[in-house]
Coordinates of C-alpha atoms and ligand atoms in Angstrom, one line a residue:
M427 CA 42.6 17.8 23.4
G428 CA 40.0 20.5 22.7
D429 CA 37.3 21.1 25.3
K430 CA 34.6 19.7 23.1
S431 CA 35.7 16.1 23.6
R432 CA 35.2 16.6 27.3
I433 CA 31.4 16.8 26.9
L434 CA 30.1 13.4 27.7
G435 CA 27.2 11.5 26.2
I436 CA 25.6 9.5 29.1
D437 CA 23.1 6.7 28.7
L438 CA 21.7 6.4 32.3
G439 CA 20.2 3.0 32.0
T440 CA 17.8 0.9 34.2
T441 CA 20.4 -1.8 34.5
N442 CA 23.6 -0.2 33.3
T443 CA 25.1 3.2 32.5
C444 CA 27.3 3.8 29.5
V445 CA 29.4 6.9 28.7
A446 CA 30.9 8.1 25.4
H447 CA 32.8 11.1 24.2
V448 CA 33.8 12.3 20.7
R449 CA 37.3 12.5 19.5
N450 CA 38.1 13.5 15.9
R451 CA 34.4 13.3 15.1
V452 CA 34.2 9.6 16.2
A453 CA 32.2 8.6 19.2
K454 CA 34.2 6.4 21.6
M455 CA 33.2 4.6 24.8
V456 CA 34.7 5.6 28.1
P457 CA 35.7 2.4 30.1
T458 CA 34.8 2.0 33.7
D459 CA 37.3 1.7 36.6
R460 CA 37.0 -2.1 36.0
G461 CA 37.8 -1.7 32.3
N462 CA 34.2 -2.5 31.3
L463 CA 32.2 -0.5 28.9
V464 CA 29.1 -0.6 31.1
L465 CA 28.7 0.5 34.7
P466 CA 25.9 -1.2 36.7
S467 CA 23.4 1.5 37.7
V468 CA 23.6 0.4 41.3
V469 CA 24.2 2.3 44.5
A470 CA 24.7 0.7 47.9
R471 CA 25.6 1.4 51.5
S472 CA 28.0 -1.2 52.8
A473 CA 27.8 -2.7 56.2
R474 CA 30.7 -0.4 57.2
G475 CA 28.7 2.6 56.0
D476 CA 30.6 3.2 52.8
L477 CA 28.7 4.4 49.7
L478 CA 29.4 2.0 46.8
V479 CA 28.6 2.7 43.1
G480 CA 28.6 0.4 40.1
G481 CA 30.1 -3.1 39.9
I482 CA 31.2 -3.1 43.5
A483 CA 27.7 -2.2 44.6
K484 CA 26.2 -4.9 42.4
D485 CA 28.6 -7.5 43.7
Q486 CA 27.2 -7.2 47.3
M487 CA 23.5 -7.1 46.2
L488 CA 22.9 -10.7 47.3
T489 CA 24.3 -10.3 50.8
N490 CA 23.0 -6.7 51.4
P491 CA 19.8 -6.5 49.4
K492 CA 18.1 -3.9 51.7
N493 CA 20.8 -1.4 51.2
T494 CA 21.4 -1.9 47.5
I495 CA 19.4 0.4 45.2
Y496 CA 18.9 -0.7 41.6
G497 CA 16.3 0.2 39.0
A498 CA 16.2 3.9 40.1
K499 CA 15.3 4.8 36.5
R500 CA 11.8 3.3 37.1
L501 CA 11.2 5.5 40.2
I502 CA 12.9 8.8 39.4
G503 CA 10.5 11.8 38.9
R504 CA 7.5 9.8 40.1
Q505 CA 5.1 10.6 43.0
F506 CA 5.1 8.1 45.8
N507 CA 1.3 7.8 45.4
S508 CA 1.4 7.3 41.7
R509 CA 0.1 4.0 40.4
V510 CA 3.5 3.0 39.0
V511 CA 5.3 3.4 42.3
Q512 CA 2.5 1.7 44.3
D513 CA 2.6 -1.3 42.0
L514 CA 6.4 -1.5 42.4
L515 CA 6.3 -1.5 46.2
G516 CA 7.4 -4.8 47.5
H517 CA 8.9 -5.8 44.2
F518 CA 12.3 -4.3 45.1
S519 CA 14.4 -5.6 47.9
Y520 CA 15.0 -2.1 49.3
E521 CA 12.5 0.2 50.9
I522 CA 10.6 2.8 48.9
V523 CA 9.3 5.7 51.0
E524 CA 7.6 9.1 50.5
G525 CA 10.0 12.0 50.0
P526 CA 9.5 15.5 51.4
S527 CA 7.5 16.7 48.4
G528 CA 5.4 13.6 48.0
E529 CA 7.9 12.1 45.5
A530 CA 9.1 8.5 45.6
A531 CA 12.4 8.2 47.6
V532 CA 14.4 5.3 49.0
R533 CA 15.9 4.3 52.3
L534 CA 19.6 3.5 52.2
G535 CA 21.1 2.7 55.6
D536 CA 19.6 5.2 58.1
E537 CA 18.9 7.9 55.6
V538 CA 16.3 8.6 53.0
Y539 CA 17.5 9.7 49.6
T540 CA 15.6 11.2 46.7
L541 CA 16.0 9.4 43.4
P542 CA 17.8 12.4 41.8
Q543 CA 20.3 12.0 44.6
I544 CA 20.7 8.2 44.0
S545 CA 21.2 8.8 40.2
S546 CA 23.6 11.6 41.0
F547 CA 25.9 9.1 42.8
V548 CA 26.0 7.1 39.5
L549 CA 26.6 10.2 37.5
A550 CA 29.3 11.6 39.8
H551 CA 31.0 8.2 39.5
V552 CA 30.8 8.4 35.7
K553 CA 32.2 12.0 35.9
R554 CA 35.1 10.8 38.0
I555 CA 36.1 7.8 35.8
S556 CA 35.7 10.0 32.7
E557 CA 38.0 12.6 34.2
Q558 CA 40.6 10.0 34.9
F559 CA 40.3 8.5 31.4
L560 CA 40.2 11.9 29.5
G561 CA 42.8 13.5 31.8
G562 CA 41.0 16.6 32.7
E563 CA 37.9 18.1 34.4
V564 CA 34.6 17.2 32.8
T565 CA 31.7 19.5 33.6
E566 CA 29.2 19.1 30.7
A567 CA 27.0 16.3 29.5
V568 CA 24.1 15.2 27.3
I569 CA 22.0 12.6 29.1
S570 CA 19.6 10.3 27.3
V571 CA 16.2 9.3 28.7
P572 CA 13.4 7.0 27.4
A573 CA 11.2 8.7 24.9
Y574 CA 8.2 8.0 27.1
Y575 CA 9.7 9.9 30.1
N576 CA 7.3 12.6 31.2
D577 CA 8.2 16.2 32.2
N578 CA 8.9 15.3 35.9
Q579 CA 11.2 12.5 35.0
R580 CA 13.2 14.6 32.6
T581 CA 13.5 17.4 35.1
A582 CA 14.6 14.9 37.8
V583 CA 17.3 13.5 35.5
K584 CA 18.6 17.1 34.9
E585 CA 18.6 17.6 38.6
A586 CA 20.6 14.4 39.1
G587 CA 23.2 15.8 36.7
R588 CA 23.3 19.1 38.5
L589 CA 23.8 17.3 41.8
A590 CA 26.7 15.4 40.3
G591 CA 28.4 18.6 39.2
L592 CA 27.4 18.3 35.5
D593 CA 25.9 21.0 33.4
V594 CA 23.4 19.0 31.4
K595 CA 23.4 20.7 28.1
R596 CA 20.6 18.6 26.7
I597 CA 18.3 15.7 27.6
V598 CA 17.8 13.6 24.5
N599 CA 15.5 10.7 23.8
E600 CA 17.2 7.3 23.7
P601 CA 15.9 6.2 20.4
T602 CA 16.8 9.5 18.8
A603 CA 20.3 9.1 20.2
A604 CA 20.5 5.6 18.8
A605 CA 19.4 6.9 15.4
L606 CA 22.1 9.5 15.5
A607 CA 24.8 6.9 16.2
Y608 CA 23.6 5.1 13.1
G609 CA 23.0 7.9 10.7
F610 CA 25.0 11.0 11.7
N611 CA 27.1 12.5 8.8
R612 CA 26.2 9.6 6.5
A613 CA 23.9 11.5 4.1
L614 CA 21.1 9.0 4.4
E615 CA 17.6 9.5 3.1
Q616 CA 15.4 6.8 4.6
K617 CA 12.9 5.7 7.2
I618 CA 14.3 3.7 10.1
L619 CA 12.8 2.0 13.1
V620 CA 14.5 1.9 16.5
Y621 CA 13.5 -1.2 18.4
D622 CA 14.6 -0.8 22.0
L623 CA 14.0 -3.8 24.3
G624 CA 15.9 -3.1 27.6
G625 CA 15.8 -4.4 31.1
G626 CA 12.4 -3.1 32.0
T627 CA 10.8 -1.3 29.1
F628 CA 10.1 -1.5 25.4
D629 CA 10.4 1.6 23.3
V630 CA 9.9 2.0 19.5
S631 CA 10.5 5.0 17.4
V632 CA 10.1 5.6 13.7
L633 CA 12.4 8.2 12.2
N634 CA 12.8 9.9 8.9
L635 CA 16.5 10.6 8.1
N636 CA 17.3 13.3 5.5
A637 CA 21.0 14.0 5.7
N638 CA 21.5 15.4 9.2
V639 CA 17.9 16.1 9.7
F640 CA 16.5 13.5 12.1
E641 CA 12.7 13.6 12.4
V642 CA 10.8 11.4 14.8
L643 CA 7.6 10.5 13.0
A644 CA 6.0 8.4 15.7
T645 CA 6.9 6.8 19.0
G646 CA 5.3 4.3 21.3
G647 CA 6.1 1.4 23.7
D648 CA 5.2 -0.4 26.9
T649 CA 6.8 0.7 30.1
F650 CA 6.2 -2.7 31.6
L651 CA 7.7 -5.0 29.1
G652 CA 11.4 -5.8 29.2
G653 CA 14.2 -8.3 30.0
V654 CA 13.0 -8.7 33.5
D655 CA 9.7 -10.2 32.3
F656 CA 11.7 -12.8 30.3
D657 CA 13.6 -13.6 33.5
N658 CA 10.4 -13.9 35.4
R659 CA 9.1 -16.5 33.0
I660 CA 12.2 -18.6 33.6
V661 CA 11.9 -18.1 37.4
D662 CA 8.3 -19.3 37.4
Y663 CA 9.3 -22.3 35.3
V664 CA 12.2 -23.1 37.6
L665 CA 10.0 -22.8 40.7
E666 CA 7.4 -25.1 39.3
E667 CA 10.0 -27.7 38.2
F668 CA 11.7 -27.6 41.6
Q669 CA 8.4 -28.0 43.4
A670 CA 7.5 -30.9 41.1
Q671 CA 10.9 -32.6 41.8
T672 CA 11.2 -31.9 45.6
R673 CA 7.7 -30.7 46.8
T674 CA 9.5 -27.6 48.1
D675 CA 8.2 -24.1 47.4
L676 CA 11.1 -21.7 47.3
R677 CA 8.9 -18.5 46.9
Q678 CA 9.1 -17.8 50.7
S679 CA 12.8 -17.7 50.8
P680 CA 14.1 -14.3 49.7
I681 CA 17.7 -15.4 49.3
A682 CA 16.7 -18.5 47.2
M683 CA 14.5 -16.2 45.1
Q684 CA 17.4 -13.8 44.5
R685 CA 19.7 -16.6 43.5
I686 CA 17.1 -18.0 41.1
K687 CA 16.5 -14.6 39.5
T688 CA 20.2 -14.2 39.0
G689 CA 20.5 -17.7 37.6
A690 CA 17.5 -17.2 35.3
E691 CA 19.0 -14.1 33.8
A692 CA 22.4 -15.7 33.3
A693 CA 20.7 -18.7 31.7
K694 CA 18.7 -16.5 29.4
I695 CA 21.9 -14.6 28.3
D696 CA 23.8 -17.8 27.7
L697 CA 20.9 -19.2 25.6
T698 CA 21.6 -16.3 23.2
L699 CA 24.9 -18.0 22.3
I700 CA 24.3 -21.7 23.0
P701 CA 21.2 -23.9 22.5
N702 CA 21.2 -25.6 25.9
V703 CA 22.1 -24.6 29.5
V704 CA 21.6 -26.1 33.0
I705 CA 20.6 -23.8 35.8
E706 CA 22.6 -25.1 38.8
L707 CA 22.2 -23.6 42.2
P708 CA 23.8 -25.8 44.9
Y709 CA 22.3 -25.8 48.4
I710 CA 19.3 -23.7 47.5
E711 CA 17.3 -25.0 50.5
E712 CA 17.5 -27.3 53.4
H713 CA 15.2 -30.2 53.9
K714 CA 15.2 -32.0 57.3
G715 CA 18.8 -30.9 57.8
R716 CA 19.9 -32.1 54.3
P717 CA 20.9 -29.6 51.6
L718 CA 18.7 -29.5 48.5
D719 CA 20.5 -28.6 45.2
L720 CA 18.7 -27.0 42.2
R721 CA 19.6 -28.4 38.8
I722 CA 17.2 -27.6 35.9
P723 CA 18.1 -27.9 32.2
L724 CA 16.7 -25.3 29.9
S725 CA 16.9 -25.2 26.1
R726 CA 16.6 -22.2 23.7
E727 CA 13.3 -23.8 22.3
Q728 CA 11.9 -23.9 25.9
L729 CA 12.9 -20.3 26.5
N730 CA 11.3 -19.3 23.2
S731 CA 8.0 -21.0 24.0
L732 CA 8.0 -19.5 27.6
T733 CA 8.4 -16.0 26.2
A734 CA 7.0 -16.0 22.6
D735 CA 4.0 -13.9 23.7
L736 CA 6.3 -11.2 25.1
V737 CA 8.1 -11.0 21.8
D738 CA 4.8 -10.9 19.9
R739 CA 3.7 -8.0 22.0
T740 CA 6.6 -5.9 20.9
F741 CA 5.7 -6.5 17.3
A742 CA 2.1 -5.6 17.9
I743 CA 3.3 -2.3 19.3
C744 CA 5.6 -1.7 16.3
D745 CA 2.6 -2.3 14.0
K746 CA 0.4 0.1 16.0
V747 CA 3.1 2.9 15.9
L748 CA 3.7 2.4 12.2
G749 CA -0.1 2.1 11.5
E750 CA -0.7 5.5 13.1
K751 CA 1.4 7.1 10.4
G752 CA 0.2 4.8 7.6
I753 CA 3.7 3.3 7.2
S754 CA 4.1 -0.4 6.2
P755 CA 6.9 -2.5 7.8
R756 CA 8.4 -3.0 4.3
E757 CA 9.0 0.8 4.0
I758 CA 11.5 0.7 6.9
A759 CA 15.0 0.7 5.4
E760 CA 16.8 -0.3 8.6
V761 CA 15.8 -1.7 12.0
I762 CA 18.2 -0.5 14.7
L763 CA 18.3 -2.7 17.8
V764 CA 18.9 -1.1 21.2
G765 CA 18.8 -2.7 24.7
G766 CA 20.3 -6.0 25.9
Q767 CA 17.2 -8.1 25.5
S768 CA 17.1 -7.3 21.7
R769 CA 20.1 -9.7 21.4
M770 CA 17.7 -12.7 21.9
P771 CA 17.8 -14.9 18.8
L772 CA 14.0 -15.1 18.7
V773 CA 13.7 -11.3 18.6
Q774 CA 16.2 -11.2 15.7
E775 CA 14.3 -14.0 13.8
K776 CA 11.0 -12.1 14.2
I777 CA 12.6 -8.9 13.0
R778 CA 13.7 -10.6 9.8
E779 CA 10.2 -12.1 9.3
H780 CA 8.3 -8.9 10.1
F781 CA 10.4 -6.3 8.3
G782 CA 11.7 -8.5 5.5
R783 CA 15.3 -7.8 6.5
P784 CA 17.6 -8.6 9.3
A785 CA 18.3 -5.9 11.9
R786 CA 21.2 -3.6 11.2
K787 CA 24.6 -5.0 12.2
G788 CA 27.3 -2.6 13.3
V789 CA 25.2 -0.5 15.7
H790 CA 26.0 -1.8 19.2
P791 CA 22.8 -2.2 21.3
D792 CA 24.5 -1.3 24.5
E793 CA 26.7 1.5 23.2
C794 CA 24.8 3.3 20.5
V795 CA 22.6 5.5 22.8
A796 CA 25.6 6.9 24.7
Q797 CA 27.5 7.4 21.4
G798 CA 24.5 9.2 19.9
A799 CA 24.3 11.5 23.0
A800 CA 28.0 12.2 22.6
L801 CA 27.7 13.0 18.9
L802 CA 24.9 15.4 19.8
A803 CA 27.0 17.0 22.6
D804 CA 29.9 17.4 20.2
S805 CA 27.6 19.0 17.5
F806 CA 26.9 22.0 19.8
G807 CA 28.9 24.8 18.4
S808 CA 30.5 22.6 15.7
L809 CA 30.3 23.1 12.0
D810 CA 28.4 19.9 11.4
S811 CA 24.8 21.0 11.3
L812 CA 22.4 18.7 13.0
T813 CA 18.6 19.1 13.3
L814 CA 16.6 17.0 15.7
L815 CA 12.9 17.1 15.4
D816 CA 11.6 14.9 18.2
A817 CA 8.1 14.0 19.1
L818 CA 6.0 14.2 22.2
S819 CA 5.5 10.6 23.4
M820 CA 2.6 11.2 25.7
P821 CA -0.1 13.9 25.6
I822 CA -0.1 16.7 28.1
G823 CA -3.3 18.2 29.3
I824 CA -5.4 19.4 32.2
A825 CA -7.9 17.9 34.7
T826 CA -11.5 18.6 34.0
T827 CA -14.6 17.9 36.1
G828 CA -15.2 14.3 37.0
G829 CA -11.4 13.7 37.0
R830 CA -11.4 13.6 33.2
F831 CA -8.2 14.4 31.2
R832 CA -8.4 17.1 28.5
K833 CA -5.5 17.0 26.1
I834 CA -3.7 20.2 25.2
L835 CA -0.6 18.9 23.5
D836 CA -1.2 15.7 21.5
R837 CA 1.0 12.6 21.3
N838 CA 3.5 12.6 18.4
S839 CA 3.4 16.5 18.2
T840 CA 6.8 17.5 16.7
I841 CA 8.8 19.3 19.4
P842 CA 9.6 22.0 20.1
C843 CA 6.0 23.0 19.9
G844 CA 3.4 25.0 21.8
R845 CA -0.3 25.8 22.1
S846 CA -1.9 28.9 23.3
F847 CA -5.4 29.9 24.4
R848 CA -7.1 32.6 26.4
L849 CA -7.1 32.3 30.2
P850 CA -10.6 31.4 31.4
A851 CA -12.5 33.1 34.2
P852 CA -11.8 31.7 37.7
R853 CA -14.3 29.2 39.3
Q854 CA -15.6 32.0 41.6
A855 CA -15.3 35.7 41.1
G856 CA -12.2 37.1 42.8
A857 CA -10.6 33.6 43.2
E858 CA -7.4 32.2 41.6
I859 CA -7.6 30.4 38.3
V860 CA -6.4 26.8 39.1
M861 CA -5.2 24.3 36.5
D862 CA -4.0 20.8 37.3
I863 CA -1.6 19.5 34.6
F864 CA -1.2 15.8 33.8
Q865 CA 0.6 13.7 31.2
G866 CA -0.5 10.3 30.0
E867 CA -2.7 8.4 27.6
S868 CA -5.7 7.8 29.8
D869 CA -8.8 9.9 29.6
Q870 CA -8.9 9.7 33.4
V871 CA -6.4 11.9 35.2
V872 CA -5.8 9.4 38.0
D873 CA -4.2 7.0 35.5
N874 CA -1.9 9.7 34.2
E875 CA 1.2 11.3 35.8
Y876 CA 0.6 14.6 37.7
L877 CA 3.0 17.3 36.5
G878 CA 1.9 20.2 38.7
T879 CA -0.7 22.9 39.3
L880 CA -0.9 26.4 37.9
R881 CA -2.3 29.1 40.2
I882 CA -2.9 32.3 38.4
D883 CA -4.3 35.6 39.5
G884 CA -8.0 35.7 38.6
A885 CA -7.6 39.2 37.3
L886 CA -5.6 37.7 34.3
A887 CA -8.7 36.0 32.9
G888 CA -8.9 36.6 29.2
R889 CA -5.1 37.0 28.7
K890 CA -3.2 34.6 26.4
I891 CA -1.6 31.5 28.1
D892 CA 1.0 29.4 26.2
F893 CA 2.0 25.8 26.9
K894 CA 5.4 25.4 25.4
L895 CA 7.5 22.3 25.0
S896 CA 11.2 22.7 24.6
E897 CA 13.5 20.6 22.4
E898 CA 14.2 18.5 25.5
C899 CA 10.4 18.0 25.8
L900 CA 10.2 20.1 29.0
L901 CA 7.1 22.0 29.6
S902 CA 7.0 25.7 30.4
V903 CA 3.9 27.9 30.8
V904 CA 3.9 31.6 29.9
I905 CA 1.2 34.2 30.4
D906 CA 0.9 37.4 28.5
A907 CA 0.5 39.7 31.6
P908 CA -0.9 43.2 31.0
D909 CA 2.1 45.3 32.0
K910 CA 5.0 42.8 32.0
G911 CA 4.4 41.0 28.7
P912 CA 5.2 37.2 28.5
T913 CA 5.7 36.0 32.1
P914 CA 6.6 32.4 33.1
V915 CA 4.3 30.7 35.6
E916 CA 5.8 28.2 38.0
L917 CA 4.2 24.8 38.3
A918 CA 3.5 24.1 42.0
T919 CA 3.9 20.4 42.6
K920 CA 3.0 20.1 46.3
D921 CA -0.5 18.9 45.5
T922 CA -0.6 15.1 45.2
P923 CA -2.9 13.3 42.8
E924 CA -5.0 12.4 45.9
T925 CA -5.6 16.0 46.9
I926 CA -6.5 16.9 43.3
K927 CA -8.9 14.0 43.1
E928 CA -10.5 15.2 46.3
A929 CA -10.7 18.8 45.0
L930 CA -12.2 17.6 41.7
A931 CA -14.8 15.5 43.6
E932 CA -15.5 18.4 45.9
D933 CA -16.0 20.7 42.8
D934 CA -18.4 18.1 41.3
R935 CA -20.4 17.9 44.6
R936 CA -20.7 21.7 44.8
R937 CA -21.9 22.1 41.3
Q938 CA -24.3 19.2 41.6
Q939 CA -25.8 20.8 44.6
S940 CA -26.2 24.2 42.9
S941 CA -27.5 22.9 39.6
G942 CA -29.0 19.5 40.4
A943 CA -27.1 17.9 37.4
P944 CA -25.2 14.6 37.9
P945 CA -21.4 14.8 38.5
G946 CA -19.3 15.1 35.4
E947 CA -22.2 16.5 33.4
V948 CA -21.5 20.1 34.4
R949 CA -18.2 21.7 33.7
S950 CA -16.3 24.2 35.8
G951 CA -16.7 27.7 34.4
F952 CA -13.1 27.9 33.5
L953 CA -13.1 24.6 31.7
S954 CA -16.2 25.4 29.7
S955 CA -14.6 28.7 28.6
I956 CA -11.4 26.9 27.6
R957 CA -13.5 24.5 25.6
R958 CA -15.4 27.4 23.9
I959 CA -12.1 28.9 22.9
W960 CA -10.8 25.6 21.5
S961 CA -13.9 24.7 19.6
G962 CA -14.1 28.3 18.4
Ligands
AMP1337 P1 19.6 -2.7 29.1 O1 18.5 -2.1 29.9 O2 19.6 -2.3 27.7 O3 20.9 -2.7 29.8 O4 19.2 -4.3 29.0 C1 19.4 -5.1 30.0 C2 18.5 -6.4 29.7 O5 19.1 -7.1 28.6 C3 18.6 -7.3 30.9 O6 17.2 -7.8 31.1 C4 19.5 -8.4 30.4 O7 19.2 -9.7 31.0 C5 19.2 -8.5 28.9 N1 20.4 -9.0 28.1 C6 21.6 -8.6 28.2 N2 22.4 -9.3 27.3 C7 21.6 -10.2 26.8 C8 21.7 -11.3 25.8 N3 23.0 -11.6 25.3 N4 20.7 -12.0 25.5 C9 19.5 -11.8 26.0 N5 19.2 -10.8 26.9 C10 20.3 -10.0 27.3

């Protein structure tokens, strides 16, 4: 076996992780230690203190919820104080805490772990089972991430790979990997749409395929729309029905709630195959010393009406993404489905209605992302030429006065890309030039994700500064320094969004005092000079 086949393609999912490798130019899945093709992305500390990963960790979730970490993909690379993490607090059965650099971290047993550490346990497990399966050491991987992942999240996934002993050759966007699994080496010339409805998020990408040139034309999605929202609709329905039947509210019982969530998801999955199910949870509660059983029938029609608006939302997002590029749904030659929730019959029906054709069969929604990542890994150094032109899913920019967000790199810019401008003068003579960098769609920085702060010697004012995005969509900043030429500048990330908000407010107050103008009306000197350069 050549070395190349030992480069893994890893789809590190919210719910499950999948691994593939390429042999004789064909991508194949690597089975787990239990012989499955998916490994639950779950890490736990058992009562005895053992670290458990995968199926065995998931199995004990019900009895040991506080020490079972799932859904790490939603937390990794995010600040503890970010809105997303604050909104998630209390929704997970384990404790989310603030890590040493202000990042979200989790408590497992007596210890606090960073999210890259948690994900590294999953990746190390994947490395181990792959080594057993392939019969040799595995040290390299391509790992996929959602297209909407920001710079911090991508960097954190790379870090997780490094901690697991893997050299991460490339971070690739999941929809792009799915497109590769569908179209690599097939000499296609067409536009395709990747519809990815996973456990927690919805992602859509439109690509143009021209032989082995894969160009992402547009991308979009909703980071709070996924299978779990479908489950929650069933959970609410079950709770209401149970309350109507027994006048008992189960919301206060964490164990009952966990059982209902599990039952709701199982019912939803069964309804993909069969038209009617019964959710049966014996001894869900006790009433006056007598056991209460839960038994609630659910039909596919009922599920469809409970969740139709969620499905409609996905198509509204598809239309928006297509509309931005002036592409009509009928121009899409194939719709590729990714993510477990895309198996729902209602989704498939609506795809047929909306695009005038059924979704592509033969591309496996669970496996295609890992397979695409493996094909990309295998293409490095191989004779099969492959060009990926991905797109930036969320703008990157800097904070301006009044906490506003000024875009530097626009959404849907083809990557790799860059933008340069002259460094402005510092706020005060002799001081550092300070730039706070954010990524997101909002015109207010507080709603966007903080990426870091640039602190640059004030003497460099007027020199060229470059914001560069690599093919992995990772940001680097380079300054053309007088003697040294292009010099990278590190992003300091110790400032939290709160300290920046305070600094911006302070800046506003100072300027208001000195000019008498209302906050937000006057610009910091350095920002107005940037603006002059842009508009000039
Ligand atoms: P993923 O993040 O791609 O692993 O997707 C996981 C989500 O897909 C979970 O919310 C599952 O409940 C859901 N799912 C998996 N299989 C099915 C199925 N056959 N029908 C409906 N939903 C499913």
